[in-house]
Coordinates of C-alpha atoms and ligand atoms in Angstrom, one line a residue:
M29 CA 50.1 -16.7 -93.6
A30 CA 52.2 -16.0 -96.3
S31 CA 55.7 -15.4 -95.2
L32 CA 57.4 -11.6 -95.0
I33 CA 60.3 -11.5 -97.3
W34 CA 63.1 -9.2 -96.1
S35 CA 65.6 -7.8 -97.8
L36 CA 68.9 -5.5 -96.2
I37 CA 68.0 -5.7 -92.6
P38 CA 70.5 -3.4 -90.9
M39 CA 72.1 -5.0 -87.7
T40 CA 74.5 -2.9 -86.3
S41 CA 73.6 -0.7 -83.6
S42 CA 74.9 -0.1 -79.9
H43 CA 71.5 -0.2 -78.6
K44 CA 70.2 -3.6 -79.9
D45 CA 68.0 -4.3 -76.6
T46 CA 65.8 -1.7 -77.1
L47 CA 65.5 -2.1 -81.1
P48 CA 62.7 -3.3 -82.7
A49 CA 62.6 -7.0 -83.2
I50 CA 62.4 -6.8 -87.2
L51 CA 65.6 -4.8 -86.7
G52 CA 67.4 -7.2 -84.5
G53 CA 66.3 -6.4 -81.1
P54 CA 64.4 -8.4 -78.5
A55 CA 60.6 -9.1 -79.2
V56 CA 58.1 -7.9 -76.6
R57 CA 56.4 -11.2 -76.9
P58 CA 59.3 -13.7 -77.8
M59 CA 57.0 -16.3 -77.4
G60 CA 54.9 -14.9 -80.3
A61 CA 51.1 -14.4 -80.9
P62 CA 48.9 -17.3 -78.8
T63 CA 47.6 -20.2 -80.9
W64 CA 44.0 -20.6 -81.6
P65 CA 42.2 -22.9 -80.9
R66 CA 43.4 -23.2 -77.4
S67 CA 43.8 -26.3 -75.6
D68 CA 40.5 -27.2 -73.8
G69 CA 39.8 -30.5 -71.7
A70 CA 36.1 -30.3 -73.0
I71 CA 37.1 -30.8 -76.5
T72 CA 39.2 -33.5 -75.8
A73 CA 36.5 -35.3 -73.6
A74 CA 34.3 -34.5 -76.9
L75 CA 36.8 -36.2 -79.4
E76 CA 37.2 -39.1 -77.2
Q77 CA 33.7 -39.8 -77.0
C78 CA 33.1 -39.8 -80.7
A79 CA 36.4 -42.4 -80.9
R80 CA 34.7 -44.4 -78.2
S81 CA 31.1 -44.5 -79.8
G82 CA 31.9 -44.5 -83.2
T83 CA 29.8 -41.6 -84.1
W84 CA 32.6 -39.9 -85.7
G85 CA 32.0 -41.8 -88.9
K86 CA 28.0 -41.3 -89.3
Y87 CA 26.7 -38.7 -91.7
D88 CA 24.4 -37.1 -89.6
G89 CA 23.8 -38.1 -86.0
E90 CA 23.5 -36.9 -82.2
N91 CA 25.6 -34.2 -82.3
C92 CA 24.8 -32.5 -85.7
Q93 CA 20.9 -32.8 -84.3
R94 CA 22.1 -31.0 -80.7
L95 CA 24.2 -28.4 -82.2
R96 CA 20.9 -27.4 -84.4
Q97 CA 18.9 -27.1 -81.4
Q98 CA 21.4 -25.8 -79.4
L99 CA 22.0 -23.2 -82.2
G100 CA 18.5 -22.5 -82.6
E101 CA 17.3 -22.0 -79.1
Y102 CA 20.5 -19.5 -78.4
H103 CA 19.7 -17.9 -81.7
A104 CA 15.8 -17.8 -81.1
A105 CA 16.1 -19.3 -84.8
D106 CA 13.2 -21.6 -86.5
H107 CA 15.6 -23.0 -88.5
V108 CA 19.2 -23.9 -88.4
A109 CA 21.3 -25.6 -91.6
L110 CA 24.4 -26.4 -90.8
C111 CA 27.0 -26.1 -93.7
S112 CA 30.7 -26.6 -94.4
S113 CA 32.0 -22.9 -94.1
G114 CA 30.5 -19.8 -93.6
T115 CA 31.2 -18.9 -97.3
V116 CA 29.3 -21.9 -98.4
G117 CA 26.8 -20.2 -95.6
I118 CA 26.3 -16.8 -97.6
E119 CA 25.8 -18.5 -101.0
L120 CA 23.0 -21.2 -99.5
A121 CA 21.5 -17.9 -98.2
L122 CA 21.3 -16.2 -101.5
R123 CA 20.1 -19.3 -103.0
G124 CA 17.6 -19.6 -100.2
L125 CA 16.5 -16.1 -101.4
N126 CA 16.1 -16.9 -104.8
I127 CA 18.7 -14.7 -105.7
A128 CA 19.8 -15.4 -109.5
A129 CA 20.6 -14.1 -112.7
G130 CA 19.8 -10.3 -113.4
D131 CA 19.4 -9.6 -109.9
E132 CA 21.4 -7.2 -107.9
V133 CA 22.6 -7.5 -104.3
L134 CA 24.3 -4.3 -102.3
L135 CA 27.3 -5.2 -100.2
A136 CA 29.9 -2.7 -98.9
G137 CA 32.9 -1.8 -101.0
Y138 CA 35.1 -3.0 -97.9
D139 CA 33.8 -6.5 -97.3
F140 CA 34.9 -10.4 -97.1
K141 CA 35.8 -11.5 -101.0
G142 CA 33.8 -14.4 -100.9
N143 CA 30.6 -12.2 -100.3
F144 CA 31.3 -10.5 -103.4
L145 CA 32.2 -13.7 -105.4
N146 CA 29.0 -15.6 -104.3
V147 CA 26.9 -12.9 -105.6
L148 CA 28.1 -13.9 -108.7
T149 CA 28.1 -17.5 -108.2
V150 CA 24.4 -17.1 -108.3
G151 CA 24.5 -14.9 -111.4
A152 CA 23.4 -12.2 -109.7
T153 CA 25.4 -8.6 -109.9
P154 CA 27.6 -7.2 -106.9
V155 CA 26.6 -3.1 -106.0
L156 CA 29.2 -1.7 -104.0
V157 CA 28.4 1.0 -101.4
D158 CA 30.8 2.9 -99.5
L159 CA 31.2 2.8 -95.8
D160 CA 30.1 5.0 -93.0
P161 CA 33.1 6.9 -91.5
Q162 CA 31.8 6.7 -88.3
T163 CA 31.1 3.1 -88.0
G164 CA 33.3 1.8 -90.4
Q165 CA 30.3 -0.4 -91.8
M166 CA 28.0 -0.2 -94.6
N167 CA 26.7 3.2 -94.9
P168 CA 22.9 2.8 -95.1
Q169 CA 22.3 6.5 -96.8
R170 CA 25.1 5.2 -99.7
A171 CA 23.0 1.8 -99.8
A172 CA 19.7 4.0 -100.4
H173 CA 21.5 5.8 -103.1
A174 CA 22.8 2.6 -104.7
I175 CA 19.2 0.7 -104.7
G176 CA 18.2 0.2 -108.3
P177 CA 15.2 -1.5 -110.0
K178 CA 17.1 -4.7 -109.8
T179 CA 18.2 -4.8 -106.4
R180 CA 16.5 -7.8 -104.2
A181 CA 19.2 -8.2 -101.4
I182 CA 21.5 -6.5 -99.1
I183 CA 24.5 -8.3 -97.7
A184 CA 25.3 -6.5 -94.3
T185 CA 28.4 -7.6 -92.7
H186 CA 29.6 -6.8 -89.2
L187 CA 33.3 -6.3 -89.5
H188 CA 36.3 -5.9 -86.9
G189 CA 33.9 -5.6 -83.6
G190 CA 31.8 -2.7 -85.7
V191 CA 28.0 -3.3 -86.2
V192 CA 26.0 -2.1 -89.2
D193 CA 23.0 0.2 -88.7
M194 CA 20.8 -2.5 -89.1
S195 CA 17.3 -0.2 -88.3
A196 CA 18.4 2.0 -90.7
L197 CA 18.9 -1.0 -93.5
H198 CA 15.6 -2.8 -92.2
Q199 CA 13.6 0.9 -93.1
L200 CA 15.3 0.6 -96.5
A201 CA 14.6 -3.0 -97.0
D202 CA 11.0 -2.5 -96.2
E203 CA 10.6 0.5 -98.3
H204 CA 12.1 -1.3 -101.7
R205 CA 11.1 -4.8 -100.9
L206 CA 14.6 -6.3 -100.2
A207 CA 16.1 -9.2 -98.1
I208 CA 18.8 -8.7 -95.9
I209 CA 21.5 -11.6 -95.1
E210 CA 23.1 -10.8 -92.0
D211 CA 26.7 -11.9 -92.2
A212 CA 27.6 -12.6 -88.3
C213 CA 30.7 -14.7 -89.1
Q214 CA 32.7 -12.6 -87.4
M215 CA 30.5 -12.3 -84.5
P216 CA 28.7 -15.4 -83.7
G217 CA 26.2 -15.1 -80.8
A218 CA 26.7 -11.2 -80.3
K219 CA 24.0 -9.3 -78.6
L220 CA 22.8 -6.6 -80.8
G221 CA 19.6 -4.9 -79.3
L222 CA 17.2 -7.4 -78.5
H223 CA 18.5 -9.8 -81.1
R224 CA 21.7 -12.2 -81.5
A225 CA 24.0 -11.2 -84.4
G226 CA 22.4 -13.1 -87.4
M227 CA 18.8 -12.8 -86.7
Q228 CA 18.3 -9.2 -87.4
G229 CA 17.7 -9.9 -91.4
D230 CA 15.9 -12.7 -93.1
V231 CA 18.8 -15.1 -93.0
G232 CA 22.1 -15.1 -91.0
V233 CA 25.4 -16.8 -91.3
I234 CA 27.7 -17.7 -88.8
S235 CA 31.2 -19.7 -89.5
F236 CA 33.3 -22.0 -87.7
G237 CA 36.5 -21.7 -90.0
G238 CA 39.9 -22.5 -88.1
S239 CA 40.7 -19.2 -86.9
K240 CA 36.9 -18.1 -85.8
L241 CA 35.5 -17.3 -82.5
L242 CA 33.6 -20.7 -82.6
T243 CA 36.0 -23.2 -84.5
A244 CA 35.9 -26.8 -85.8
G245 CA 38.3 -26.4 -88.7
R246 CA 35.9 -25.4 -91.0
G247 CA 31.8 -25.4 -91.2
G248 CA 28.9 -22.8 -90.9
A249 CA 25.6 -22.2 -90.3
V250 CA 22.5 -20.7 -91.7
L251 CA 20.0 -18.9 -89.5
T252 CA 16.4 -18.0 -90.3
N253 CA 12.7 -17.9 -89.2
R254 CA 11.5 -18.1 -92.8
A255 CA 10.3 -21.4 -93.9
D256 CA 10.4 -20.8 -97.6
V257 CA 14.2 -19.9 -97.4
I258 CA 15.1 -23.1 -95.4
T259 CA 13.0 -25.3 -97.8
R260 CA 14.9 -23.6 -100.9
L261 CA 18.1 -24.2 -99.4
R262 CA 17.9 -27.6 -98.4
R263 CA 16.4 -28.4 -101.9
Y264 CA 19.6 -27.0 -104.0
S265 CA 21.9 -28.3 -101.0
F266 CA 20.3 -32.3 -101.3
R267 CA 22.1 -34.4 -103.8
G268 CA 21.0 -37.6 -102.4
N269 CA 22.6 -36.5 -99.5
D270 CA 23.7 -33.1 -98.2
A271 CA 26.4 -31.5 -100.3
Y272 CA 27.8 -29.1 -97.9
P273 CA 27.8 -30.8 -95.1
L274 CA 29.0 -30.2 -91.3
S275 CA 30.1 -33.8 -89.6
E276 CA 29.6 -35.3 -86.5
L277 CA 33.1 -34.7 -85.4
Q278 CA 32.6 -31.3 -86.3
A279 CA 29.5 -30.6 -84.1
A280 CA 31.0 -32.6 -81.4
V281 CA 33.8 -29.8 -80.6
L282 CA 31.5 -27.1 -81.7
L283 CA 28.9 -28.0 -78.3
P284 CA 31.4 -27.1 -75.8
Q285 CA 32.5 -24.1 -77.5
L286 CA 28.9 -22.7 -77.6
E287 CA 28.4 -22.9 -74.0
Q288 CA 31.7 -21.0 -73.5
L289 CA 30.8 -18.3 -76.0
D290 CA 28.7 -15.7 -73.8
S291 CA 31.6 -15.7 -71.1
R292 CA 34.8 -15.4 -73.5
R293 CA 32.5 -12.7 -75.6
A294 CA 32.7 -10.9 -72.1
E295 CA 36.4 -11.3 -71.5
R296 CA 37.2 -10.2 -75.4
R297 CA 35.1 -7.1 -75.0
R298 CA 36.6 -6.2 -71.4
R299 CA 40.0 -6.5 -72.8
A300 CA 39.3 -4.9 -76.5
D301 CA 37.8 -1.8 -74.5
D302 CA 40.7 -1.9 -72.3
L303 CA 43.4 -2.1 -75.2
C304 CA 41.8 1.0 -77.0
K305 CA 41.6 2.9 -73.6
Q306 CA 45.4 2.4 -73.2
L307 CA 45.9 3.4 -77.0
A308 CA 44.3 6.4 -76.6
D309 CA 47.4 8.4 -76.1
V310 CA 49.5 6.9 -79.0
P311 CA 48.6 8.8 -81.5
V312 CA 48.8 5.7 -84.4
L313 CA 46.0 3.5 -84.1
T314 CA 42.4 4.6 -83.6
P315 CA 39.9 1.6 -83.0
I316 CA 37.1 1.4 -86.1
H317 CA 34.4 0.0 -83.8
V318 CA 32.2 2.4 -81.8
V319 CA 30.3 1.0 -78.5
A320 CA 26.7 1.8 -79.2
G321 CA 23.7 1.5 -76.9
S322 CA 22.9 -1.9 -75.8
N323 CA 25.1 -3.8 -78.2
E324 CA 27.3 -6.5 -77.0
T325 CA 29.9 -6.5 -79.9
D326 CA 32.4 -9.5 -80.3
F327 CA 35.9 -9.3 -81.8
Y328 CA 37.1 -11.6 -84.1
K329 CA 39.4 -9.2 -85.1
V330 CA 40.1 -5.8 -83.2
G331 CA 39.8 -3.0 -86.3
F332 CA 41.9 -0.1 -86.3
R333 CA 43.0 3.1 -88.5
Y334 CA 46.5 3.3 -88.9
H335 CA 47.9 6.9 -89.1
A336 CA 50.9 7.0 -90.9
E337 CA 51.4 10.5 -90.7
T338 CA 51.6 10.3 -86.9
C339 CA 53.9 7.8 -87.2
G340 CA 57.1 9.1 -88.8
G341 CA 55.6 8.4 -92.3
L342 CA 56.0 4.8 -92.0
S343 CA 54.1 2.8 -94.3
R344 CA 51.0 0.7 -93.1
D345 CA 52.5 -2.7 -94.1
V346 CA 55.6 -1.8 -92.5
F347 CA 54.4 -1.2 -89.2
A348 CA 52.3 -4.4 -89.3
A349 CA 55.1 -6.3 -90.4
A350 CA 57.2 -4.6 -87.5
M351 CA 54.5 -5.4 -84.9
Q352 CA 54.5 -9.1 -86.1
A353 CA 58.1 -9.7 -85.3
E354 CA 56.8 -8.5 -81.8
G355 CA 55.1 -11.0 -81.4
I356 CA 51.7 -9.4 -82.0
A357 CA 49.2 -11.1 -84.5
L358 CA 48.5 -7.5 -86.3
F359 CA 47.6 -8.0 -90.0
P360 CA 46.5 -5.3 -92.8
G361 CA 42.6 -5.6 -93.3
F362 CA 40.6 -6.8 -96.4
R363 CA 41.0 -5.6 -99.9
G364 CA 38.5 -3.0 -101.4
L365 CA 36.1 -5.2 -103.5
H366 CA 36.3 -2.4 -106.1
L367 CA 40.4 -2.5 -106.1
I368 CA 40.5 -6.1 -106.8
H369 CA 38.0 -6.5 -109.3
A370 CA 37.4 -5.7 -112.7
R371 CA 35.0 -2.8 -113.1
S372 CA 32.8 -5.0 -115.3
R373 CA 31.9 -7.6 -112.5
F374 CA 30.0 -5.0 -110.2
R375 CA 28.0 -1.6 -110.3
Q376 CA 28.7 1.2 -107.8
A377 CA 26.6 4.4 -107.5
D378 CA 28.8 6.6 -105.6
E379 CA 32.5 7.0 -104.6
L380 CA 34.1 4.0 -102.7
S381 CA 36.3 6.6 -100.9
E382 CA 36.0 5.4 -97.4
A383 CA 36.6 1.2 -98.7
T384 CA 39.6 2.4 -100.5
R385 CA 40.8 4.2 -97.2
A386 CA 40.3 0.8 -95.4
D387 CA 42.2 -0.8 -98.0
S388 CA 45.4 1.2 -97.2
D389 CA 45.0 2.1 -93.8
W390 CA 43.1 -0.5 -91.7
L391 CA 45.2 -2.7 -89.3
V392 CA 43.1 -5.9 -88.0
L393 CA 44.5 -7.2 -84.3
H394 CA 44.1 -11.2 -84.2
H395 CA 41.4 -12.3 -81.1
P396 CA 43.3 -15.1 -79.0
V397 CA 45.3 -12.2 -77.3
L398 CA 41.8 -11.1 -76.0
L399 CA 42.2 -14.1 -73.9
E400 CA 45.3 -13.9 -72.6
G401 CA 44.8 -11.5 -69.6
S402 CA 45.8 -7.9 -68.9
S403 CA 49.8 -8.6 -69.4
A404 CA 49.4 -9.5 -73.3
I405 CA 47.2 -6.2 -73.9
R406 CA 49.9 -4.5 -71.9
E407 CA 52.5 -6.3 -74.6
V408 CA 50.2 -5.4 -77.3
V409 CA 50.4 -1.6 -76.3
M410 CA 54.2 -1.6 -75.5
A411 CA 54.9 -3.1 -79.3
V412 CA 53.0 0.0 -80.5
R413 CA 54.8 2.6 -78.5
K414 CA 57.8 0.8 -79.5
I415 CA 57.4 1.1 -83.1
H416 CA 56.0 4.4 -82.8
V417 CA 59.2 5.3 -81.1
H418 CA 61.5 3.7 -83.7
A419 CA 59.1 4.8 -86.9
E420 CA 61.7 7.0 -88.3
H421 CA 64.4 4.5 -88.0
L422 CA 62.4 1.7 -89.7
R423 CA 61.0 4.0 -92.2
T424 CA 64.6 4.7 -93.2
A425 CA 65.7 1.1 -92.8
N426 CA 65.5 0.1 -96.2
L427 CA 63.1 -2.6 -95.3
S428 CA 61.3 -3.9 -98.5
I429 CA 58.1 -5.9 -97.9
R430 CA 56.4 -8.3 -99.9
A431 CA 53.3 -9.6 -98.8
T432 CA 51.5 -9.7 -95.5
V433 CA 48.3 -11.6 -95.5
G434 CA 46.3 -12.1 -92.6
P435 CA 45.3 -15.8 -91.3
W436 CA 41.8 -15.6 -92.7
E437 CA 42.8 -15.4 -96.3
S438 CA 44.5 -18.8 -96.2
K439 CA 43.0 -20.8 -93.6
S440 CA 40.0 -18.8 -92.2
Ligands
LIG28 C1 32.9 -11.7 -93.0 C2 32.8 -12.7 -93.3 N1 32.2 -13.6 -93.6 C3 32.4 -14.8 -94.3 C4 33.8 -15.5 -93.6 C5 33.5 -16.8 -94.4 O1 33.9 -17.8 -93.7 P1 34.6 -19.3 -94.0 O2 36.0 -18.9 -93.7 O3 34.1 -20.0 -92.6 O4 34.0 -19.8 -95.1 C6 34.6 -14.6 -93.4 C7 35.9 -15.3 -93.2 O5 36.7 -14.7 -92.4 C8 34.2 -13.6 -93.1 O6 35.4 -12.9 -92.1

């Protein structure tokens, strides 16, 4: 994470003990945000086993085979390709679908930047679609409006605990003969109705990046029931050997995590719901995700809309920095893709007003705190209340901030 650089921190106060940590008071969580991944005996054992057996030196062995098989069974996917990252997974999905120069691909105007760049990498044009104000995810009505004669595919990304309306996208895809790539990098294994995340479109992608819910430091997987997609994808990746591999060692540490994923998801959901309930009477943050029907979502980040107008006009970035000083891993969300790329690189059919709002107002809480029990949730709420109470003081304190970047930007 890039460091926060502050100037002019006012230090003198007779009530130092109640001050926000950023103004010199004591932090709500002096130990800071919990680290990730957690220390775990099953992972240590898996690493030791690799060291003893020498399997860690193999190109592709038992661990990768087991991981492919277990991911396939878990997701009810006929084909699983392991790969070197979620970003590469999205590129391979596009290549597997034969998306190329002259084609257009729809994606949300607020999305992981790598998805936009991947569309360009395969020679196609990104078409940006606004968010649904209710769900905070790609708006299917706006997607319908954005479809043109060259549109071939939709990247549907579930973000910050929210879920894209996949049945509406399916209708569109059927009507216009479009493929769907489901980006489940932030929600691996979540039960969305009848299927797990990643299995509701033609191809799904999950990430094993360093900060992700399933982590191997880096890595990813592509899931599909389409034999043609996996054949094309393998043909592209194979250059004498796999050009985008996941190693035996990475597979070894993922296997025990896959076993824990369902119970951890249940715990994260319980804590996220609890957090949102406790925050309901602090008029500063409202959750982005809506709990819908039979969905069992997960939280790589818990997304919130920040309301500066109810927080003494304190800017979103200063609010985030003040929370970080309290030991809470709360960051600004992604940048709006239309705001950081030249207009010549994408098409947009409509205004991207919700994506613009997300760019300026959203905050995301990093997931490890959700596995730290109820006292950690109370600490998050305490920190929000504390900053809310001192908002006016913070706004006028002449704090200047140069940069805040979430952990996914640099080390995913
Ligand atoms: C929605 C989304 N898609 C794709 C990725 C890329 O995954 P990776 O970091 O494994 O390349 C990320 C990473 O944060 C993400 O949040």
